[in-house]
XYZ file of C-alpha atoms in Angstrom:
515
model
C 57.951 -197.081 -110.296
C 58.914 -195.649 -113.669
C 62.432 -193.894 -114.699
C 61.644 -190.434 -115.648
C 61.698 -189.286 -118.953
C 63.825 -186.902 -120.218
C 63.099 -183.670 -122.734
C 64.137 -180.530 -123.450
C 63.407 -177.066 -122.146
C 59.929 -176.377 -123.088
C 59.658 -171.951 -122.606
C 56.183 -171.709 -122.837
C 54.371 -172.475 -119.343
C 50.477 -173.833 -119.817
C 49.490 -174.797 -116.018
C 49.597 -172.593 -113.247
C 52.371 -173.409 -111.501
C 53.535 -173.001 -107.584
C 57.046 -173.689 -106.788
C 57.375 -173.755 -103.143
C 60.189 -174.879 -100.890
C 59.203 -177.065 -98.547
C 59.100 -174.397 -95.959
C 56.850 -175.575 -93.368
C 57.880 -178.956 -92.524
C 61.413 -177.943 -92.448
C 62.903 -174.334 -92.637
C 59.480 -173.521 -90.876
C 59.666 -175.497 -88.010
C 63.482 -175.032 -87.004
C 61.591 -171.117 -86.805
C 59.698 -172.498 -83.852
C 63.830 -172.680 -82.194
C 65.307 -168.966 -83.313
C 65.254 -167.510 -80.012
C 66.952 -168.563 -76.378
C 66.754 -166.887 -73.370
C 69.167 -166.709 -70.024
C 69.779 -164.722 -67.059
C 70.859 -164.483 -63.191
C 68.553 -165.757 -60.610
C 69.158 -163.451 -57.869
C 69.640 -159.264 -57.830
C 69.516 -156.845 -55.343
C 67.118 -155.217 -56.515
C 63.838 -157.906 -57.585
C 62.379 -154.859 -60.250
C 65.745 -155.048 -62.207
C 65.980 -158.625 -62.960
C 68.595 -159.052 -65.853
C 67.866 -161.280 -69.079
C 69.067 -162.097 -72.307
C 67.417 -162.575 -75.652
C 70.029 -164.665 -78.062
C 68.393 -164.816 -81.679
C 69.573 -167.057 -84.404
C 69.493 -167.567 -88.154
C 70.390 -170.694 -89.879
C 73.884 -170.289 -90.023
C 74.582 -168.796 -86.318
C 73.899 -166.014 -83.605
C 72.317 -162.420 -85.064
C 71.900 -161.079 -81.955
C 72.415 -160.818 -78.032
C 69.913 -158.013 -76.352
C 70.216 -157.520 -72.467
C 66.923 -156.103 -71.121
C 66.158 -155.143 -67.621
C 62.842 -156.648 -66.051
C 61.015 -157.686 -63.147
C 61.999 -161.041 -64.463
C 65.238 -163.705 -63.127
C 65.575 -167.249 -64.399
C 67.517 -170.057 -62.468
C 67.529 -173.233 -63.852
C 64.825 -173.673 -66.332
C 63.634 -171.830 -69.321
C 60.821 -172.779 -72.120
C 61.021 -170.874 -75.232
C 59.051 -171.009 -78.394
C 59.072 -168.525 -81.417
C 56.779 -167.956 -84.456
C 56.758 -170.056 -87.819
C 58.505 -166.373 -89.418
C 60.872 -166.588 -86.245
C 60.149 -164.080 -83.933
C 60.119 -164.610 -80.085
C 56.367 -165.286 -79.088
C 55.836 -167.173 -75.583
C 58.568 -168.330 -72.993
C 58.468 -169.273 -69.378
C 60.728 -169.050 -66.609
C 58.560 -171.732 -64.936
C 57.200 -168.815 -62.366
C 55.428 -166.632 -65.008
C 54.594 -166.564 -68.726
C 55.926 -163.809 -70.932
C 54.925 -162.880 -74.531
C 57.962 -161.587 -77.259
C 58.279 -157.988 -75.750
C 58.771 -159.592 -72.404
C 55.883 -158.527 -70.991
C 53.463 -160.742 -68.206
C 51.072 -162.745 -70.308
C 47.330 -161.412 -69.033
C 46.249 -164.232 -66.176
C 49.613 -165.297 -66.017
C 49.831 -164.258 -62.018
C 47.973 -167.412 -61.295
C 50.950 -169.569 -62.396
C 52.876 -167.683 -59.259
C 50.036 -167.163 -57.160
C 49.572 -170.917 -55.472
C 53.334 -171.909 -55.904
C 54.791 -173.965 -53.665
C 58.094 -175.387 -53.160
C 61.106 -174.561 -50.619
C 62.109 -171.457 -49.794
C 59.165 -169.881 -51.880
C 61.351 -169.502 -54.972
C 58.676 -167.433 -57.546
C 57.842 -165.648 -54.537
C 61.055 -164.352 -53.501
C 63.244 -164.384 -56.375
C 60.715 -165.379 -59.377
C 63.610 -168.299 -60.708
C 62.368 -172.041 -60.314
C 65.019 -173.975 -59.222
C 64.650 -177.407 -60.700
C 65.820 -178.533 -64.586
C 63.613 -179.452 -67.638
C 61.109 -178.547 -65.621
C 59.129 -176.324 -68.034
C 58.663 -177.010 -71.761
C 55.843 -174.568 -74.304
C 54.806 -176.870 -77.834
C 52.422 -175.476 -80.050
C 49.003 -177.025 -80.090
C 48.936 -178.784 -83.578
C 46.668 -177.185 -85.953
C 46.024 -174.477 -84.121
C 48.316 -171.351 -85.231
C 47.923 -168.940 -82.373
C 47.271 -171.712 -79.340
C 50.596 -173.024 -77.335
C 50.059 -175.443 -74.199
C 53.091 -175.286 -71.405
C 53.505 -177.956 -69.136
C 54.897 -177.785 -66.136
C 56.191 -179.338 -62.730
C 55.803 -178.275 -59.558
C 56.704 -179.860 -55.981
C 53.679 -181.285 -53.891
C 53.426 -179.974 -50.527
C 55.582 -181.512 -47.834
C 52.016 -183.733 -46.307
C 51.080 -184.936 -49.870
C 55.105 -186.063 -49.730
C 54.969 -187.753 -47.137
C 51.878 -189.566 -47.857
C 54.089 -191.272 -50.911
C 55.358 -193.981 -49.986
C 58.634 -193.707 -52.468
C 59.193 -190.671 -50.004
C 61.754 -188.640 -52.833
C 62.594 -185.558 -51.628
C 61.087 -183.585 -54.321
C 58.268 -185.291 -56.774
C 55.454 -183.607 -58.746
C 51.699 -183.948 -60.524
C 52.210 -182.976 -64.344
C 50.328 -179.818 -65.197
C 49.701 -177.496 -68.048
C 48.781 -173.874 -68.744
C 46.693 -173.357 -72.373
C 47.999 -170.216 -74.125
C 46.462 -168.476 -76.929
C 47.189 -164.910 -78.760
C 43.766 -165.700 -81.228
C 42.034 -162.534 -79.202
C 45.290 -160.233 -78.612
C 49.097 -160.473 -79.855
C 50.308 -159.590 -76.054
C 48.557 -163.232 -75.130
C 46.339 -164.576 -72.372
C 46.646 -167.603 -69.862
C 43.246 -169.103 -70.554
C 43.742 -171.783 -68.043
C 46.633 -172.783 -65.843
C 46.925 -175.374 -63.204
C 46.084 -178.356 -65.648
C 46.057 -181.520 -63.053
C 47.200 -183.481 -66.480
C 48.354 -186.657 -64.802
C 48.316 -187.199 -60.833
C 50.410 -190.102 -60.149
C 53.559 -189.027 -58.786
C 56.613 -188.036 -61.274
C 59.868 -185.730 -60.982
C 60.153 -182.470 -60.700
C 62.690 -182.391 -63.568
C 63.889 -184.294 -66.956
C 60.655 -183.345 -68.460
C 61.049 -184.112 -72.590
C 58.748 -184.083 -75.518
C 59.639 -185.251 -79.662
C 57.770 -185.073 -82.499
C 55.081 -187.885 -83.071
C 56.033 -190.215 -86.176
C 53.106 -188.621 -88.409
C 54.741 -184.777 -87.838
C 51.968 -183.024 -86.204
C 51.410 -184.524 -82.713
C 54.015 -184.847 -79.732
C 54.716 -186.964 -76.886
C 55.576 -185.952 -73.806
C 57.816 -188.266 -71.470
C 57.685 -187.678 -67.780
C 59.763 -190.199 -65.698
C 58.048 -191.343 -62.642
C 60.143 -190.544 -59.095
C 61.649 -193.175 -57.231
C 60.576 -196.389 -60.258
C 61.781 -197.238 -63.655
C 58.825 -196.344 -65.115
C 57.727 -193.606 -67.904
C 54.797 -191.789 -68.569
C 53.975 -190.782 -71.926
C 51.317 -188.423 -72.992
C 50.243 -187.047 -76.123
C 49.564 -183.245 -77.798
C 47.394 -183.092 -80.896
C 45.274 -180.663 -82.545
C 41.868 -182.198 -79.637
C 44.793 -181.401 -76.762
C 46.628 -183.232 -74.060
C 45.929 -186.887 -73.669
C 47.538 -189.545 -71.377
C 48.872 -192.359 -73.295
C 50.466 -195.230 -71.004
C 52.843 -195.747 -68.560
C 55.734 -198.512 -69.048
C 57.755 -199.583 -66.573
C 61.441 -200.554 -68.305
C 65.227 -201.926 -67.443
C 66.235 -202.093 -63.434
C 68.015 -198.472 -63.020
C 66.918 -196.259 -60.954
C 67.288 -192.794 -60.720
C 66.977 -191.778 -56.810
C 66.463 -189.450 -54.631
C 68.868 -186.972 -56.692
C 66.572 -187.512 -60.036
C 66.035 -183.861 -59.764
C 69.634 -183.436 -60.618
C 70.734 -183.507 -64.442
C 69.134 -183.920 -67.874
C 66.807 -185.549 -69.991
C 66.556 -185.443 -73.947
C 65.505 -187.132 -77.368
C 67.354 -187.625 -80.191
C 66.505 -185.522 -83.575
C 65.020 -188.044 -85.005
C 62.900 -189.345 -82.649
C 64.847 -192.737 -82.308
C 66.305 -192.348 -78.846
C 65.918 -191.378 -75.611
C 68.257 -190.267 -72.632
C 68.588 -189.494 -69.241
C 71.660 -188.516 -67.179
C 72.273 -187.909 -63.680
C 75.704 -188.346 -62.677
C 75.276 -189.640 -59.571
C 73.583 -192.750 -61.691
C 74.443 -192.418 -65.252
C 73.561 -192.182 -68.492
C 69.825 -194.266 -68.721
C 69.749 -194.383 -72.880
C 66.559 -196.020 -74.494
C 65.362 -196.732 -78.124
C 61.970 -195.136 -78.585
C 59.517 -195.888 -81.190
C 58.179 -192.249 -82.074
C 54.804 -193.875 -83.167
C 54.158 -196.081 -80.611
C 55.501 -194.389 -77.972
C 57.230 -197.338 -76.811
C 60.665 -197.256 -75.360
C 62.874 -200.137 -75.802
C 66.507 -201.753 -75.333
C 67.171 -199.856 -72.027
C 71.180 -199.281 -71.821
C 72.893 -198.040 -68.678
C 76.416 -196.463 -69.478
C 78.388 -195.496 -65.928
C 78.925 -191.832 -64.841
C 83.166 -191.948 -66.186
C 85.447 -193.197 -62.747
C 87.369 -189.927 -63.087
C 84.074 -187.813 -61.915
C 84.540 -186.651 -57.923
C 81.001 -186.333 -57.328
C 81.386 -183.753 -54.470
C 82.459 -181.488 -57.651
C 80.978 -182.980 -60.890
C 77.809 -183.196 -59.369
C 75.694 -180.987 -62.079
C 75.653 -182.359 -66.139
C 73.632 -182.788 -68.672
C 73.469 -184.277 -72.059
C 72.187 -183.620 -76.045
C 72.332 -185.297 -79.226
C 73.778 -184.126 -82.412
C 71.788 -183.680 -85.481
C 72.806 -186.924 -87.112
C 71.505 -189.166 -84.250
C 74.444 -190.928 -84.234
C 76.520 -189.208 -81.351
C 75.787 -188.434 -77.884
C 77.389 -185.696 -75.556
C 77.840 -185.586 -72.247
C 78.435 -182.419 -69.967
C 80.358 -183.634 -66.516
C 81.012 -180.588 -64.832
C 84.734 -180.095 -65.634
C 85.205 -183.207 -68.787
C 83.101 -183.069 -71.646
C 82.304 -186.420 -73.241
C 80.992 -187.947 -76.842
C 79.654 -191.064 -77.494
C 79.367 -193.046 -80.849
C 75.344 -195.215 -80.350
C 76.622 -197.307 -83.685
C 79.224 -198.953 -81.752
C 77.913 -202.332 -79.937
C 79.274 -201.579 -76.805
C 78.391 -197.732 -76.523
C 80.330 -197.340 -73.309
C 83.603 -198.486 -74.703
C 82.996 -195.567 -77.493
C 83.330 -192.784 -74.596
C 85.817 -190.332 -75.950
C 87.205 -187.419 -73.598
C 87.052 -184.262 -75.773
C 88.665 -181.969 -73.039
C 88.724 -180.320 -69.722
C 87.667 -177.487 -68.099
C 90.124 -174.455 -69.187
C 90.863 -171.991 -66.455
C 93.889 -170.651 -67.807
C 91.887 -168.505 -70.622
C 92.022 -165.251 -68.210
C 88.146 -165.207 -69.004
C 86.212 -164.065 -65.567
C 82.886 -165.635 -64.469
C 83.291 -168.973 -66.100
C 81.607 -171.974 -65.255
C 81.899 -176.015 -66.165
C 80.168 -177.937 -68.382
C 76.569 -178.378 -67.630
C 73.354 -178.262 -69.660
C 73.422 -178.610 -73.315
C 71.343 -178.273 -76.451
C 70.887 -178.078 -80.147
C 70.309 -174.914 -81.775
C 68.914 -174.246 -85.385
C 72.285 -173.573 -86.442
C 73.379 -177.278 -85.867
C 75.596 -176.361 -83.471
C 75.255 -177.664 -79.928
C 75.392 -174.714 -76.897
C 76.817 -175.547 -73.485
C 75.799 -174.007 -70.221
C 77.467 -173.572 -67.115
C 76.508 -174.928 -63.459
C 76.351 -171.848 -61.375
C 76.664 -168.449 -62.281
C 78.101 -167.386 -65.583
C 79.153 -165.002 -68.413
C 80.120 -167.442 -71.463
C 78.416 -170.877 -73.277
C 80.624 -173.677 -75.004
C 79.724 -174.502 -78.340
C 80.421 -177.505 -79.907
C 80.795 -176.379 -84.011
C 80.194 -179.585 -85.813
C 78.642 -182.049 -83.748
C 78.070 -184.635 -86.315
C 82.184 -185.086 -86.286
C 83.775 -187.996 -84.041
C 85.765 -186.910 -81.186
C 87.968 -183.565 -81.606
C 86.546 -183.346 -85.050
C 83.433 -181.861 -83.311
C 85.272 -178.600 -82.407
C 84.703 -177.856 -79.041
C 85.438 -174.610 -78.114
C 85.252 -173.677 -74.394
C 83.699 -169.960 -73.588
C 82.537 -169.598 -76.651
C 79.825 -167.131 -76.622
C 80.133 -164.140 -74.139
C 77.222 -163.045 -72.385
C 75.995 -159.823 -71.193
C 74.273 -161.286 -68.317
C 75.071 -163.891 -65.845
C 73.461 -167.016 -66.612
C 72.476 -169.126 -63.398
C 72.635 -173.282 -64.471
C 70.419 -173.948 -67.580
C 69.546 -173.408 -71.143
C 66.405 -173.351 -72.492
C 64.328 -176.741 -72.163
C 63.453 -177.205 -76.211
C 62.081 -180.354 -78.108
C 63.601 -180.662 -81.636
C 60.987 -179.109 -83.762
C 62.736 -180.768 -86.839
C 64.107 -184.133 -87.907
C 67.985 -182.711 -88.916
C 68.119 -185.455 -92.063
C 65.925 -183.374 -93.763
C 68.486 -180.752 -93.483
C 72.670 -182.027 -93.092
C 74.126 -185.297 -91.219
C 76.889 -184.767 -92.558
C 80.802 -183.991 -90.728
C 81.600 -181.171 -92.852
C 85.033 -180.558 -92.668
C 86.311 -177.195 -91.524
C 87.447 -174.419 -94.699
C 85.104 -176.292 -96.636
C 82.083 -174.505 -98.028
C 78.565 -175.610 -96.618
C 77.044 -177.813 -99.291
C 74.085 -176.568 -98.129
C 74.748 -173.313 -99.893
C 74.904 -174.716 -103.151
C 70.804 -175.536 -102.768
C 70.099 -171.547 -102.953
C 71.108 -171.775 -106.170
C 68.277 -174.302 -107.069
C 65.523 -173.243 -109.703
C 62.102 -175.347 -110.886
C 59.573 -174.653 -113.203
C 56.943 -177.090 -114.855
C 55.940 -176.118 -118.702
C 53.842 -178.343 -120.504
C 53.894 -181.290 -118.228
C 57.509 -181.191 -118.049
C 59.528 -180.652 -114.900
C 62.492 -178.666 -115.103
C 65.266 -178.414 -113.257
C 68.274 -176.023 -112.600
C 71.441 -176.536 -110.611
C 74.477 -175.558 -109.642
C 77.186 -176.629 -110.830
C 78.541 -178.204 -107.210
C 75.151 -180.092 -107.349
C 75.880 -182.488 -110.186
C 75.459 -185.907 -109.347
C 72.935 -185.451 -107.066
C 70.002 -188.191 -106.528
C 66.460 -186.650 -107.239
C 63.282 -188.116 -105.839
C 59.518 -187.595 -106.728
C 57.026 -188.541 -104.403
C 53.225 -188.098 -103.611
C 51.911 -186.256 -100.740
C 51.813 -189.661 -99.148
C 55.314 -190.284 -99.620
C 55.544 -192.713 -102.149
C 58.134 -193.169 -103.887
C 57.131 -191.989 -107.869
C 60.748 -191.704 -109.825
C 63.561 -191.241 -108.786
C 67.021 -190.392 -110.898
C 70.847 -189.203 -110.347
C 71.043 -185.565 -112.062
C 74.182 -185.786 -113.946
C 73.293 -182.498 -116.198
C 73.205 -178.421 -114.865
C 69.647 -178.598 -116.427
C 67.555 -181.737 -116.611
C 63.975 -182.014 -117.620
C 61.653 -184.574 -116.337
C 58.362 -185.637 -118.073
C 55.173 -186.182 -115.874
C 52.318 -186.227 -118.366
C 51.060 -189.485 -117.161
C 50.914 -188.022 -113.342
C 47.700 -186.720 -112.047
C 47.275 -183.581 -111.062
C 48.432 -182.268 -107.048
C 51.373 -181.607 -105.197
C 54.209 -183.214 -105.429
C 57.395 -183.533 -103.342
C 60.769 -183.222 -104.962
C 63.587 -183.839 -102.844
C 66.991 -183.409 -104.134
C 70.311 -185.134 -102.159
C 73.997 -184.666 -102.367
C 76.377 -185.979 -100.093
C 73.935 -186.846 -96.932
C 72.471 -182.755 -97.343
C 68.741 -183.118 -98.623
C 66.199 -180.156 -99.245
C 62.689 -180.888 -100.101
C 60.240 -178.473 -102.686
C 56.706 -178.461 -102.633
C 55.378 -178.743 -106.531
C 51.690 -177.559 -106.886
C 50.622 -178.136 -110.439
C 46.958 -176.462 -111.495
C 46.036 -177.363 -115.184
């Protein structure tokens, strides 16, 4: 590897030039996350279901729209949004809608053979199990999306299992594709994807380690086994199945929540009648590793603290925990990760707030702030501001975000769509400007084989990498001037990634050079 040369500001440009942020392996993707939906499981009336659309940017919430449709959600949700950001397929695990909330075409068949207790699509159009539903899009393949989905197996298949769970499940899948109309079509549902008994919840996907494909991780019922499975640009694939660690989750594995970390090194399951079940995972492999158990907190009374869930914050590093009325973070640095439990606060019921609910399902929005729903039927979410923060430093603020529905149990059931290095790990202390900011004031240009490069002035100091397309490493060099040239004569021509960092925050441009 070679220092880079420095020169001075050439003005005359000889190459065609394209200066591109790297938009779509980071800004891009956290697009696939901008919009969330909620609403009540039950009204009198079945035609005036009540939902509502929250929308994000990167900073926070835009929007809240209540709309009134033959549509209810109870305790599962899969949204997914375009690469620009707009709402284009979700699922309340009983039908498909497209972003006007309208009934994909051949979605009906989804509803039509459901089964299940009290003949939940059927009655009230809710399914009543958690991450039970999840919508990726199919890798290379801009206008296809495949669902999968769990169901529960009818009460003779059950008892033909000899693990005898109440409620277990086949894996299936839906294919979805707008190629042939922007309202969307079902072009197949009832995938039998994998037909070895599994949950009916905890169903989790992450990002493969190359940044196209996915795995899918759905924990068998009743064993301390996992199935993986695979999404790439040929489809669904079944991986393996690895049986880890002694814990057992059973028969209430239907209860609680199941995630991966941000980036892709971790995995977690909670149930509080058994725990938090926390894993390494090798987002390459597939392979999960150094199984950790961590004991549901003695001050739980499961007869009230029944319901929970749990999500990651950006950095990796910490891990929440939603126990019905106590809210919980732990540090995964520390060696002995149950000794790092810190209580970050109660449930508050002297607000004067009506329709509130506890703490239970929780995830990560593109705002890097984590959202908090409630177990039963409610108006408000928690929000936890700066998750990346130990204990109180995180900035939990109970009834947070008002709704103008009620909002049954969940929040929606989405993979992280972006590794959160790439963007901020970093506790950013409150009253002090984003850092990230300072990176819109960024400006490159490439004259006569020299790379240029403009900064603000809050951005000196920072480190500055080159690399190929194949990430290696070509120069690298701290910026210590406003405006620093770089020489790359000797480099061949192609695109290049520049990647500048400053206190943990990183952004990455896409340099296309044409002679």
């Amino acid at each position: 590897m070679e220092r880079l040369k420095k020169h001075t500001f050439v003005p005359m440009m000889r190459h065609l030039v394209l200066i591109l942020a790297l938009f779509s392996s980071i800004h891009a993707q956290r697009n696939y996350n901008k919009n969330w939906m909620f609403g009540v499981w039950y009204t009198s009336d079945p035609k005036k279901g009540e939902i509502a659309q929250l929308t994000f940017n990167d900073t926070g919430i835009t929007s809240i729209v209540k709309y009134i449709k033959p549509i209810h959600i109870r305790s599962d949700v899969a949204c997914i949004s375009d690469l620009s950001g707009e709402l284009k397929v979700w699922s309340n695990n009983c039908s498909i809608f497209n972003g006007l909330h309208d009934t994909l075409f051949r979605a009906y068949q989804l509803q039509q053979i459901r089964g299940g207790p009290g003949g939940y699509c059927q009655e009230y159009g809710g399914w009543p199990w958690d991450n039970s539903v999840m919508i990726l899009p199919v890798p290379q393949h801009k206008e296809q999306y495949q669902m999968f989905y769990l169901s529960v197996l009818d009460a003779s298949l059950r008892e033909l299992d000899s693990l005898r769970y109440p409620f277990i499940s086949y894996l299936n899948g839906a294919s979805i594709d707008f190629s042939n109309s922007s309202k969307g079509e079902v072009t197949e549902s009832w995938q039998l994807l994998y037909e070895d008994t599994i949950t009916v919840s905890h169903l989790t996907a992450c990002r493969h380690g190359n940044g196209d494909d996915w795995w899918i991780n759905t924990p068998m019922d009743g064993r301390p086994c996992y199935v993986l499975h695979t999404l790439s640009d040929t489809g669904y694939a079944f991986h393996h199945k690895q049986c880890i660690g002694d814990q057992v989750l059973a028969p209430h594995d239907y209860i609680g929540q199941a995630c991966f970390s941000p980036d892709g090194k971790y995995y977690a399951r909670y149930c509080a009648r058994y725990g938090i079940h926390l894993f390494k995972f090798d987002n390459w492999t597939g392979l999960l590793s150094n199984p950790q158990y961590i004991p549901t907190p003695p001050e739980i009374d499961l007869n009230i603290d029944w319901a929970g869930g749990i999500c990651f914050a950006p950095n990796s590093k910490y891990l929440y925990q939603c126990c019905g009325r106590y809210m919980y973070q732990y540090d995964l640095s520390e060696v002995d990760i149950t000794k790092s439990r810190i209580l970050l606060d109660t449930l508050d019921r002297t607000s004067g707030k009506v329709e509130i609910a506890d703490f239970n399902h929780a995830a990560l929005g593109p705002d890097g702030r984590i959202y908090i729903s409630g177990n039963w039927e409610s108006r408000y979410l928690h929000v936890i501001n700066r998750p990346n923060c130990r204990g109180k430093d995180c900035e939990l603020v109970q009834q947070a975000i008002p709704l103008p529905v009620r909002n049954s149990f969940g929040i929606p059931n989405v993979p992280h769509f972006m590794d959160w290095k790439d963007v901020s790990t970093a506790c950013i202390p409150s009253g002090v400007k984003n850092e990230i900011d300072y990176f819109k004031q960024v400006y490159i240009s490439l004259r006569d084989n020299v790379l240029q490069i403009l900064l603000d002035d809050q951005l000196m100091g920072s480190q500055v990498e080159l690399m190929n397309m194949d990430g290696k490493l070509m120069a690298s060099m701290n910026v210590e001037n406003k405006l620093t040239s770089y020489s790359i004569v000797d480099y061949p021509d192609g695109i290049y990634l520049l990647k500048i960092t400053k206190n943990g925050i990183q952004k990455t441009y896409k340099v296309v050079n044409v002679k």
